[in-house]
Coordinates of C-alpha atoms in Angstrom, one line a residue:
M1 CA -16.6 -18.6 3.6
K2 CA -13.6 -18.0 1.4
S3 CA -15.4 -15.8 -1.0
S4 CA -16.8 -13.7 1.8
F5 CA -13.3 -13.4 3.2
I6 CA -12.0 -12.2 -0.1
E7 CA -15.0 -9.9 -0.5
A8 CA -14.3 -8.4 2.9
F9 CA -10.6 -7.8 1.9
N10 CA -11.8 -6.2 -1.3
R11 CA -14.1 -3.8 0.5
F12 CA -11.4 -2.9 3.0
D13 CA -8.9 -2.4 0.1
K14 CA -11.3 -0.1 -1.7
A15 CA -11.9 2.0 1.4
L16 CA -8.2 2.2 2.3
T17 CA -7.4 3.1 -1.3
L18 CA -10.0 5.8 -1.3
V19 CA -8.7 7.3 2.0
L20 CA -5.1 7.2 0.7
E21 CA -6.1 8.8 -2.6
W22 CA -7.9 11.6 -0.8
I23 CA -4.9 12.2 1.4
C24 CA -2.8 12.5 -1.7
I25 CA -5.3 14.9 -3.4
T26 CA -5.4 17.1 -0.3
L27 CA -1.6 17.1 0.0
F28 CA -1.3 18.0 -3.7
A29 CA -3.8 20.8 -3.4
A30 CA -2.0 22.2 -0.4
I31 CA 1.3 22.1 -2.3
T32 CA -0.3 23.9 -5.3
L33 CA -1.9 26.5 -3.0
I34 CA 1.4 27.2 -1.1
M35 CA 3.5 27.4 -4.3
T36 CA 0.9 29.7 -5.9
L37 CA 0.9 31.9 -2.8
N38 CA 4.7 32.0 -2.9
I39 CA 4.6 33.3 -6.5
V40 CA 1.9 35.9 -5.7
V41 CA 3.9 37.1 -2.6
R42 CA 7.0 37.7 -4.7
F43 CA 5.1 40.3 -6.8
V44 CA 2.8 41.6 -4.1
P45 CA 4.7 41.4 -0.8
I46 CA 1.9 41.2 1.7
M47 CA 3.5 38.7 4.0
S48 CA 6.7 36.8 4.7
M49 CA 6.9 33.2 3.7
H50 CA 10.0 32.2 5.6
W51 CA 8.2 28.9 6.5
F52 CA 7.7 28.0 2.8
D53 CA 10.5 25.4 2.5
E54 CA 9.6 23.7 5.8
I55 CA 6.0 23.1 5.0
L56 CA 6.7 22.0 1.4
E57 CA 9.2 19.5 2.7
L58 CA 6.5 18.0 5.0
L59 CA 3.9 18.0 2.2
Y60 CA 6.1 16.6 -0.5
G61 CA 7.4 13.8 1.8
A62 CA 3.9 12.8 2.9
L63 CA 2.6 12.9 -0.7
I64 CA 5.4 10.6 -1.9
F65 CA 4.9 8.0 0.8
Y66 CA 1.1 8.1 1.0
G67 CA 1.0 7.9 -2.8
A68 CA 3.4 4.9 -2.7
A69 CA 1.2 3.2 -0.2
A70 CA -1.9 3.8 -2.3
V71 CA -0.2 2.2 -5.3
W72 CA 1.1 -0.7 -3.1
V73 CA -2.5 -1.4 -1.8
A74 CA -3.8 -1.3 -5.4
H75 CA -1.0 -3.6 -6.5
G76 CA -0.2 -1.0 -9.2
H77 CA 3.5 -0.4 -8.9
F78 CA 5.5 -0.5 -12.1
S79 CA 7.2 -3.8 -12.6
V80 CA 8.8 -5.7 -15.5
G81 CA 5.9 -8.1 -15.3
D82 CA 5.6 -11.7 -14.5
W83 CA 7.7 -12.8 -17.5
L84 CA 9.3 -15.8 -15.8
S85 CA 6.0 -17.6 -14.8
K86 CA 5.2 -18.5 -18.4
F87 CA 8.4 -20.5 -18.6
L88 CA 7.6 -22.5 -15.5
K89 CA 5.3 -25.3 -16.7
N90 CA 4.6 -26.7 -13.2
V91 CA 1.7 -24.9 -11.6
W92 CA 3.3 -25.3 -8.1
A93 CA 6.7 -23.9 -9.4
R94 CA 4.9 -20.9 -10.9
F95 CA 3.1 -20.1 -7.7
A96 CA 6.2 -20.7 -5.6
Y97 CA 8.1 -18.3 -7.8
R98 CA 5.4 -15.6 -7.3
L99 CA 5.5 -16.3 -3.5
L100 CA 9.2 -15.8 -3.6
V101 CA 8.8 -12.4 -5.3
E102 CA 6.2 -11.4 -2.7
M103 CA 8.5 -12.5 0.1
M104 CA 11.4 -10.4 -1.3
S105 CA 9.0 -7.4 -1.5
L106 CA 8.0 -8.0 2.1
I107 CA 11.7 -8.2 3.3
F108 CA 12.5 -4.9 1.5
I109 CA 9.5 -3.1 2.9
A110 CA 10.0 -4.6 6.4
I111 CA 13.5 -3.2 6.5
F112 CA 12.2 0.2 5.3
F113 CA 9.5 0.1 8.0
K114 CA 12.0 -0.8 10.8
Y115 CA 14.5 1.9 10.0
S116 CA 11.9 4.6 9.3
L117 CA 10.3 3.8 12.6
E118 CA 13.7 4.1 14.4
L119 CA 14.3 7.4 12.6
T120 CA 10.9 8.8 13.5
M121 CA 11.1 7.7 17.2
G122 CA 14.7 8.6 17.7
T123 CA 14.8 12.2 16.3
E124 CA 14.8 15.1 18.7
E125 CA 15.3 17.8 16.0
Q126 CA 12.9 20.6 15.4
T127 CA 12.1 22.6 12.3
T128 CA 13.5 26.1 12.0
A129 CA 10.4 28.3 11.4
F130 CA 7.7 26.6 13.4
A131 CA 9.8 24.6 15.9
L132 CA 7.8 21.5 15.0
S133 CA 9.3 18.2 15.9
R134 CA 10.8 16.5 12.9
K135 CA 8.9 13.4 14.0
W136 CA 5.9 15.0 12.1
L137 CA 8.0 15.1 9.0
Y138 CA 9.1 11.5 9.3
A139 CA 5.8 10.0 10.6
C140 CA 4.5 9.3 7.0
M141 CA 7.3 6.8 6.5
P142 CA 6.5 4.3 9.3
I143 CA 2.7 4.8 8.8
T144 CA 2.9 4.0 5.1
G145 CA 5.6 1.3 5.6
G146 CA 3.3 -0.4 8.1
I147 CA 0.5 -0.4 5.5
M148 CA 2.8 -1.8 2.9
V149 CA 4.0 -4.5 5.2
L150 CA 0.4 -5.6 6.0
Y151 CA -0.4 -5.7 2.3
S152 CA 2.8 -7.7 1.5
I153 CA 1.7 -10.2 4.0
K154 CA -1.8 -10.2 2.5
N155 CA -0.3 -10.8 -1.0
M156 CA 1.9 -13.6 0.4
Y157 CA -1.2 -15.2 1.9
F158 CA -3.0 -15.2 -1.4
E159 CA 0.0 -16.6 -3.2
L160 CA 0.3 -19.4 -0.6
A161 CA -3.4 -20.1 -1.0
R162 CA -2.8 -20.5 -4.7
I163 CA 0.1 -22.9 -4.0
V164 CA -2.0 -25.0 -1.7
S165 CA -5.2 -24.9 -3.8
P166 CA -4.2 -24.0 -7.4
D167 CA -7.6 -25.3 -8.6
Q168 CA -9.5 -22.9 -6.4
F169 CA -7.2 -19.8 -6.7
G170 CA -5.3 -20.5 -9.9
N171 CA -8.0 -19.7 -12.3
R172 CA -8.7 -16.2 -10.9
K173 CA -6.7 -13.2 -12.0
T174 CA -4.2 -11.8 -9.5
T175 CA -6.0 -8.5 -9.5
E176 CA -9.3 -10.1 -8.5
L177 CA -7.7 -11.4 -5.3
N178 CA -5.7 -8.3 -4.6
H179 CA -8.4 -5.7 -5.1

């Protein structure tokens, strides 16, 4: 039962990571295309690109946040490592420490999610060139924040499982349970 639960999470993680990666690839390709078009239009003035900054702001913002969510799901963010666990000889203390780190990550990302959702829902501004609601610009923040909150909860669950059953979960690598 528990291994099928972990396998189901692993399949979902892979699918979500793939979706987020393709979103990032598409956004990066769009940025590259628009910037190339802007360079060409400077030398061959075939059209006006007064909308250039507006669209790039949307694309760059989305790329940053969807990329951060992809890395969060894959548990691949840069960190200084788990250098403190090796000094904790008690298995329970080591897992409790890792749970505390996950909890602090959850608190940080939950605050980010709350305020990004408030910003997105509360804005009434529109962009200059296309008169798009700025909600479209800000939407990537609560969407990706929500994904990161869910994955922080998932990570905390696995850390708690390791505290409760260190024999069952303690021998596996963290990456096996998070991917």
